[in-house]
């Protein structure tokens, strides 16, 4: 990111965030992964002052049902010594489901949800707010 203009290289931002999403969604046993759904593009959401943030998601399907608490504990342990990330758990407003929220030092937020009934782990993300460069939004692929 260019600190003076708050502009980013959008393809690099997307690539880097998607790699982290994939890493977090694939923390279960590698031999039990049966599929990965990762749309090649994301969505630009509006922020204040005419800025935008990139959002996307990665879903990994496992052959066996992942244990939600165990999965969160593995991720928390993996990131415990990594100063680039902080973690916290958050319940849905109805108190029925829990997510692991991971914040990166650059301001990107990752939300990890274990769908035990579907044997899936989904990681959704949203970047920090930035200014689009001329031509970056042409064609609608983000």
PDB file of C-alpha atoms in Angstrom:
ATOM      1  CA  UNK A   1       0.000   0.000   0.000  1.00  0.00           C
ATOM      2  CA  UNK A   2       1.164   3.528  -0.771  1.00  0.00           C
ATOM      3  CA  UNK A   3       0.981   5.264   2.625  1.00  0.00           C
ATOM      4  CA  UNK A   4       0.601   8.765   1.132  1.00  0.00           C
ATOM      5  CA  UNK A   5      -2.311   7.989  -1.193  1.00  0.00           C
ATOM      6  CA  UNK A   6      -3.850   4.985   0.603  1.00  0.00           C
ATOM      7  CA  UNK A   7      -3.865   3.144  -2.750  1.00  0.00           C
ATOM      8  CA  UNK A   8      -3.221  -0.575  -3.158  1.00  0.00           C
ATOM      9  CA  UNK A   9      -2.259  -3.044  -5.833  1.00  0.00           C
ATOM     10  CA  UNK A  10      -5.691  -4.711  -5.922  1.00  0.00           C
ATOM     11  CA  UNK A  11      -4.590  -7.985  -7.608  1.00  0.00           C
ATOM     12  CA  UNK A  12      -1.793  -8.395  -5.036  1.00  0.00           C
ATOM     13  CA  UNK A  13      -4.164  -7.572  -2.165  1.00  0.00           C
ATOM     14  CA  UNK A  14      -6.682 -10.150  -3.412  1.00  0.00           C
ATOM     15  CA  UNK A  15      -3.979 -12.800  -3.921  1.00  0.00           C
ATOM     16  CA  UNK A  16      -2.469 -12.269  -0.460  1.00  0.00           C
ATOM     17  CA  UNK A  17      -5.795 -12.289   1.395  1.00  0.00           C
ATOM     18  CA  UNK A  18      -7.003 -15.366  -0.493  1.00  0.00           C
ATOM     19  CA  UNK A  19      -3.795 -17.224   0.456  1.00  0.00           C
ATOM     20  CA  UNK A  20      -4.431 -16.483   4.141  1.00  0.00           C
ATOM     21  CA  UNK A  21      -8.103 -17.506   3.827  1.00  0.00           C
ATOM     22  CA  UNK A  22      -7.025 -20.815   2.277  1.00  0.00           C
ATOM     23  CA  UNK A  23      -4.438 -21.354   5.036  1.00  0.00           C
ATOM     24  CA  UNK A  24      -6.982 -20.769   7.818  1.00  0.00           C
ATOM     25  CA  UNK A  25      -9.692 -22.915   6.169  1.00  0.00           C
ATOM     26  CA  UNK A  26      -7.253 -25.797   5.554  1.00  0.00           C
ATOM     27  CA  UNK A  27      -5.978 -26.268   9.116  1.00  0.00           C
ATOM     28  CA  UNK A  28      -7.784 -29.593   9.449  1.00  0.00           C
ATOM     29  CA  UNK A  29      -6.264 -32.923   8.380  1.00  0.00           C
ATOM     30  CA  UNK A  30      -5.012 -32.551   4.785  1.00  0.00           C
ATOM     31  CA  UNK A  31      -6.002 -36.126   3.924  1.00  0.00           C
ATOM     32  CA  UNK A  32      -9.626 -35.325   4.833  1.00  0.00           C
ATOM     33  CA  UNK A  33     -10.022 -32.325   2.506  1.00  0.00           C
ATOM     34  CA  UNK A  34     -12.388 -33.289  -0.300  1.00  0.00           C
ATOM     35  CA  UNK A  35     -13.008 -29.913  -1.888  1.00  0.00           C
ATOM     36  CA  UNK A  36     -12.174 -26.229  -1.854  1.00  0.00           C
ATOM     37  CA  UNK A  37     -14.575 -23.536  -3.019  1.00  0.00           C
ATOM     38  CA  UNK A  38     -12.737 -20.316  -3.634  1.00  0.00           C
ATOM     39  CA  UNK A  39     -14.300 -17.807  -6.005  1.00  0.00           C
ATOM     40  CA  UNK A  40     -11.502 -16.181  -8.051  1.00  0.00           C
ATOM     41  CA  UNK A  41     -12.804 -12.698  -7.303  1.00  0.00           C
ATOM     42  CA  UNK A  42     -14.356 -10.903  -4.381  1.00  0.00           C
ATOM     43  CA  UNK A  43     -16.618  -7.938  -3.833  1.00  0.00           C
ATOM     44  CA  UNK A  44     -15.685  -4.317  -3.251  1.00  0.00           C
ATOM     45  CA  UNK A  45     -17.658  -2.813  -0.387  1.00  0.00           C
ATOM     46  CA  UNK A  46     -17.938   0.923   0.202  1.00  0.00           C
ATOM     47  CA  UNK A  47     -16.214   2.557   3.142  1.00  0.00           C
ATOM     48  CA  UNK A  48     -16.365   6.223   4.105  1.00  0.00           C
ATOM     49  CA  UNK A  49     -14.718   9.019   2.108  1.00  0.00           C
ATOM     50  CA  UNK A  50     -15.095   7.238  -1.244  1.00  0.00           C
ATOM     51  CA  UNK A  51     -12.854   4.353  -0.211  1.00  0.00           C
ATOM     52  CA  UNK A  52     -13.456   0.634  -0.592  1.00  0.00           C
ATOM     53  CA  UNK A  53     -12.537  -2.652   1.032  1.00  0.00           C
ATOM     54  CA  UNK A  54     -12.098  -6.002  -0.674  1.00  0.00           C
ATOM     55  CA  UNK A  55     -14.168  -8.917   0.680  1.00  0.00           C
ATOM     56  CA  UNK A  56     -14.011 -12.601  -0.186  1.00  0.00           C
ATOM     57  CA  UNK A  57     -14.280 -16.117   1.194  1.00  0.00           C
ATOM     58  CA  UNK A  58     -12.839 -19.616   1.002  1.00  0.00           C
ATOM     59  CA  UNK A  59     -14.721 -22.766   1.989  1.00  0.00           C
ATOM     60  CA  UNK A  60     -13.038 -26.136   2.566  1.00  0.00           C
ATOM     61  CA  UNK A  61     -15.105 -29.322   2.727  1.00  0.00           C
ATOM     62  CA  UNK A  62     -13.826 -32.203   4.853  1.00  0.00           C
ATOM     63  CA  UNK A  63     -14.716 -35.910   4.679  1.00  0.00           C
ATOM     64  CA  UNK A  64     -15.335 -35.968   8.449  1.00  0.00           C
ATOM     65  CA  UNK A  65     -17.074 -33.386  10.593  1.00  0.00           C
ATOM     66  CA  UNK A  66     -14.526 -30.982  12.093  1.00  0.00           C
ATOM     67  CA  UNK A  67     -14.843 -30.289  15.802  1.00  0.00           C
ATOM     68  CA  UNK A  68     -15.570 -26.554  16.093  1.00  0.00           C
ATOM     69  CA  UNK A  69     -13.762 -25.941  19.384  1.00  0.00           C
ATOM     70  CA  UNK A  70     -10.825 -28.117  18.377  1.00  0.00           C
ATOM     71  CA  UNK A  71     -10.497 -26.293  15.066  1.00  0.00           C
ATOM     72  CA  UNK A  72     -10.521 -22.903  16.772  1.00  0.00           C
ATOM     73  CA  UNK A  73      -7.950 -24.090  19.311  1.00  0.00           C
ATOM     74  CA  UNK A  74      -5.603 -25.280  16.537  1.00  0.00           C
ATOM     75  CA  UNK A  75      -5.824 -21.900  14.813  1.00  0.00           C
ATOM     76  CA  UNK A  76      -5.388 -19.978  18.055  1.00  0.00           C
ATOM     77  CA  UNK A  77      -2.310 -22.050  18.939  1.00  0.00           C
ATOM     78  CA  UNK A  78      -0.876 -21.591  15.439  1.00  0.00           C
ATOM     79  CA  UNK A  79      -1.231 -17.815  15.704  1.00  0.00           C
ATOM     80  CA  UNK A  80      -0.371 -17.384  19.407  1.00  0.00           C
ATOM     81  CA  UNK A  81       3.253 -16.427  18.750  1.00  0.00           C
ATOM     82  CA  UNK A  82       2.599 -14.574  15.478  1.00  0.00           C
ATOM     83  CA  UNK A  83       2.540 -10.836  16.211  1.00  0.00           C
ATOM     84  CA  UNK A  84       0.922 -10.170  12.812  1.00  0.00           C
ATOM     85  CA  UNK A  85      -2.402 -11.651  14.021  1.00  0.00           C
ATOM     86  CA  UNK A  86      -4.708 -11.411  17.031  1.00  0.00           C
ATOM     87  CA  UNK A  87      -7.681 -13.662  17.716  1.00  0.00           C
ATOM     88  CA  UNK A  88     -10.956 -13.494  19.610  1.00  0.00           C
ATOM     89  CA  UNK A  89     -14.122 -15.556  19.655  1.00  0.00           C
ATOM     90  CA  UNK A  90     -17.491 -14.071  18.910  1.00  0.00           C
ATOM     91  CA  UNK A  91     -21.004 -15.487  19.208  1.00  0.00           C
ATOM     92  CA  UNK A  92     -23.779 -14.739  16.756  1.00  0.00           C
ATOM     93  CA  UNK A  93     -26.462 -12.354  18.045  1.00  0.00           C
ATOM     94  CA  UNK A  94     -28.757 -15.315  18.803  1.00  0.00           C
ATOM     95  CA  UNK A  95     -25.955 -17.067  20.721  1.00  0.00           C
ATOM     96  CA  UNK A  96     -26.343 -20.204  18.614  1.00  0.00           C
ATOM     97  CA  UNK A  97     -23.048 -20.192  16.731  1.00  0.00           C
ATOM     98  CA  UNK A  98     -19.510 -19.095  17.374  1.00  0.00           C
ATOM     99  CA  UNK A  99     -16.862 -17.655  15.067  1.00  0.00           C
ATOM    100  CA  UNK A 100     -13.178 -17.105  15.463  1.00  0.00           C
ATOM    101  CA  UNK A 101     -12.248 -13.561  14.474  1.00  0.00           C
ATOM    102  CA  UNK A 102      -8.663 -13.032  13.374  1.00  0.00           C
ATOM    103  CA  UNK A 103      -7.312  -9.525  12.860  1.00  0.00           C
ATOM    104  CA  UNK A 104      -4.104  -8.958  10.941  1.00  0.00           C
ATOM    105  CA  UNK A 105      -1.768  -6.100  11.707  1.00  0.00           C
ATOM    106  CA  UNK A 106      -2.669  -4.482   8.359  1.00  0.00           C
ATOM    107  CA  UNK A 107      -6.348  -4.274   9.394  1.00  0.00           C
ATOM    108  CA  UNK A 108      -7.700  -7.250   7.443  1.00  0.00           C
ATOM    109  CA  UNK A 109     -10.412  -9.127   9.354  1.00  0.00           C
ATOM    110  CA  UNK A 110     -10.900 -12.874   8.915  1.00  0.00           C
ATOM    111  CA  UNK A 111     -14.002 -14.625  10.249  1.00  0.00           C
ATOM    112  CA  UNK A 112     -13.711 -18.416  10.652  1.00  0.00           C
ATOM    113  CA  UNK A 113     -16.895 -20.474  10.874  1.00  0.00           C
ATOM    114  CA  UNK A 114     -17.028 -24.259  11.280  1.00  0.00           C
ATOM    115  CA  UNK A 115     -20.171 -25.769   9.759  1.00  0.00           C
ATOM    116  CA  UNK A 116     -20.186 -29.089  11.625  1.00  0.00           C
ATOM    117  CA  UNK A 117     -23.462 -30.245  10.047  1.00  0.00           C
ATOM    118  CA  UNK A 118     -21.954 -29.772   6.589  1.00  0.00           C
ATOM    119  CA  UNK A 119     -18.332 -30.772   7.340  1.00  0.00           C
ATOM    120  CA  UNK A 120     -17.099 -27.402   6.104  1.00  0.00           C
ATOM    121  CA  UNK A 121     -14.906 -24.564   7.318  1.00  0.00           C
ATOM    122  CA  UNK A 122     -15.500 -21.125   5.834  1.00  0.00           C
ATOM    123  CA  UNK A 123     -13.192 -18.153   6.143  1.00  0.00           C
ATOM    124  CA  UNK A 124     -14.592 -14.783   5.105  1.00  0.00           C
ATOM    125  CA  UNK A 125     -12.447 -11.696   4.992  1.00  0.00           C
ATOM    126  CA  UNK A 126     -12.568  -7.944   4.581  1.00  0.00           C
ATOM    127  CA  UNK A 127      -9.536  -5.771   3.990  1.00  0.00           C
ATOM    128  CA  UNK A 128      -8.804  -2.344   5.364  1.00  0.00           C
ATOM    129  CA  UNK A 129     -10.268   0.631   3.459  1.00  0.00           C
ATOM    130  CA  UNK A 130      -8.296   1.969   0.509  1.00  0.00           C
ATOM    131  CA  UNK A 131      -8.577   4.252  -2.516  1.00  0.00           C
ATOM    132  CA  UNK A 132      -9.138   2.645  -5.913  1.00  0.00           C
ATOM    133  CA  UNK A 133      -6.699   3.583  -8.636  1.00  0.00           C
ATOM    134  CA  UNK A 134      -8.076   4.739 -11.995  1.00  0.00           C
ATOM    135  CA  UNK A 135      -9.127   1.704 -14.019  1.00  0.00           C
ATOM    136  CA  UNK A 136      -8.965  -0.780 -11.107  1.00  0.00           C
ATOM    137  CA  UNK A 137     -12.730  -1.321 -11.041  1.00  0.00           C
ATOM    138  CA  UNK A 138     -13.151  -1.597 -14.825  1.00  0.00           C
ATOM    139  CA  UNK A 139     -14.709  -4.911 -15.796  1.00  0.00           C
ATOM    140  CA  UNK A 140     -16.079  -5.574 -12.322  1.00  0.00           C
ATOM    141  CA  UNK A 141     -13.484  -8.225 -11.389  1.00  0.00           C
ATOM    142  CA  UNK A 142     -12.052  -7.730  -7.944  1.00  0.00           C
TER     143      UNK A 142
END
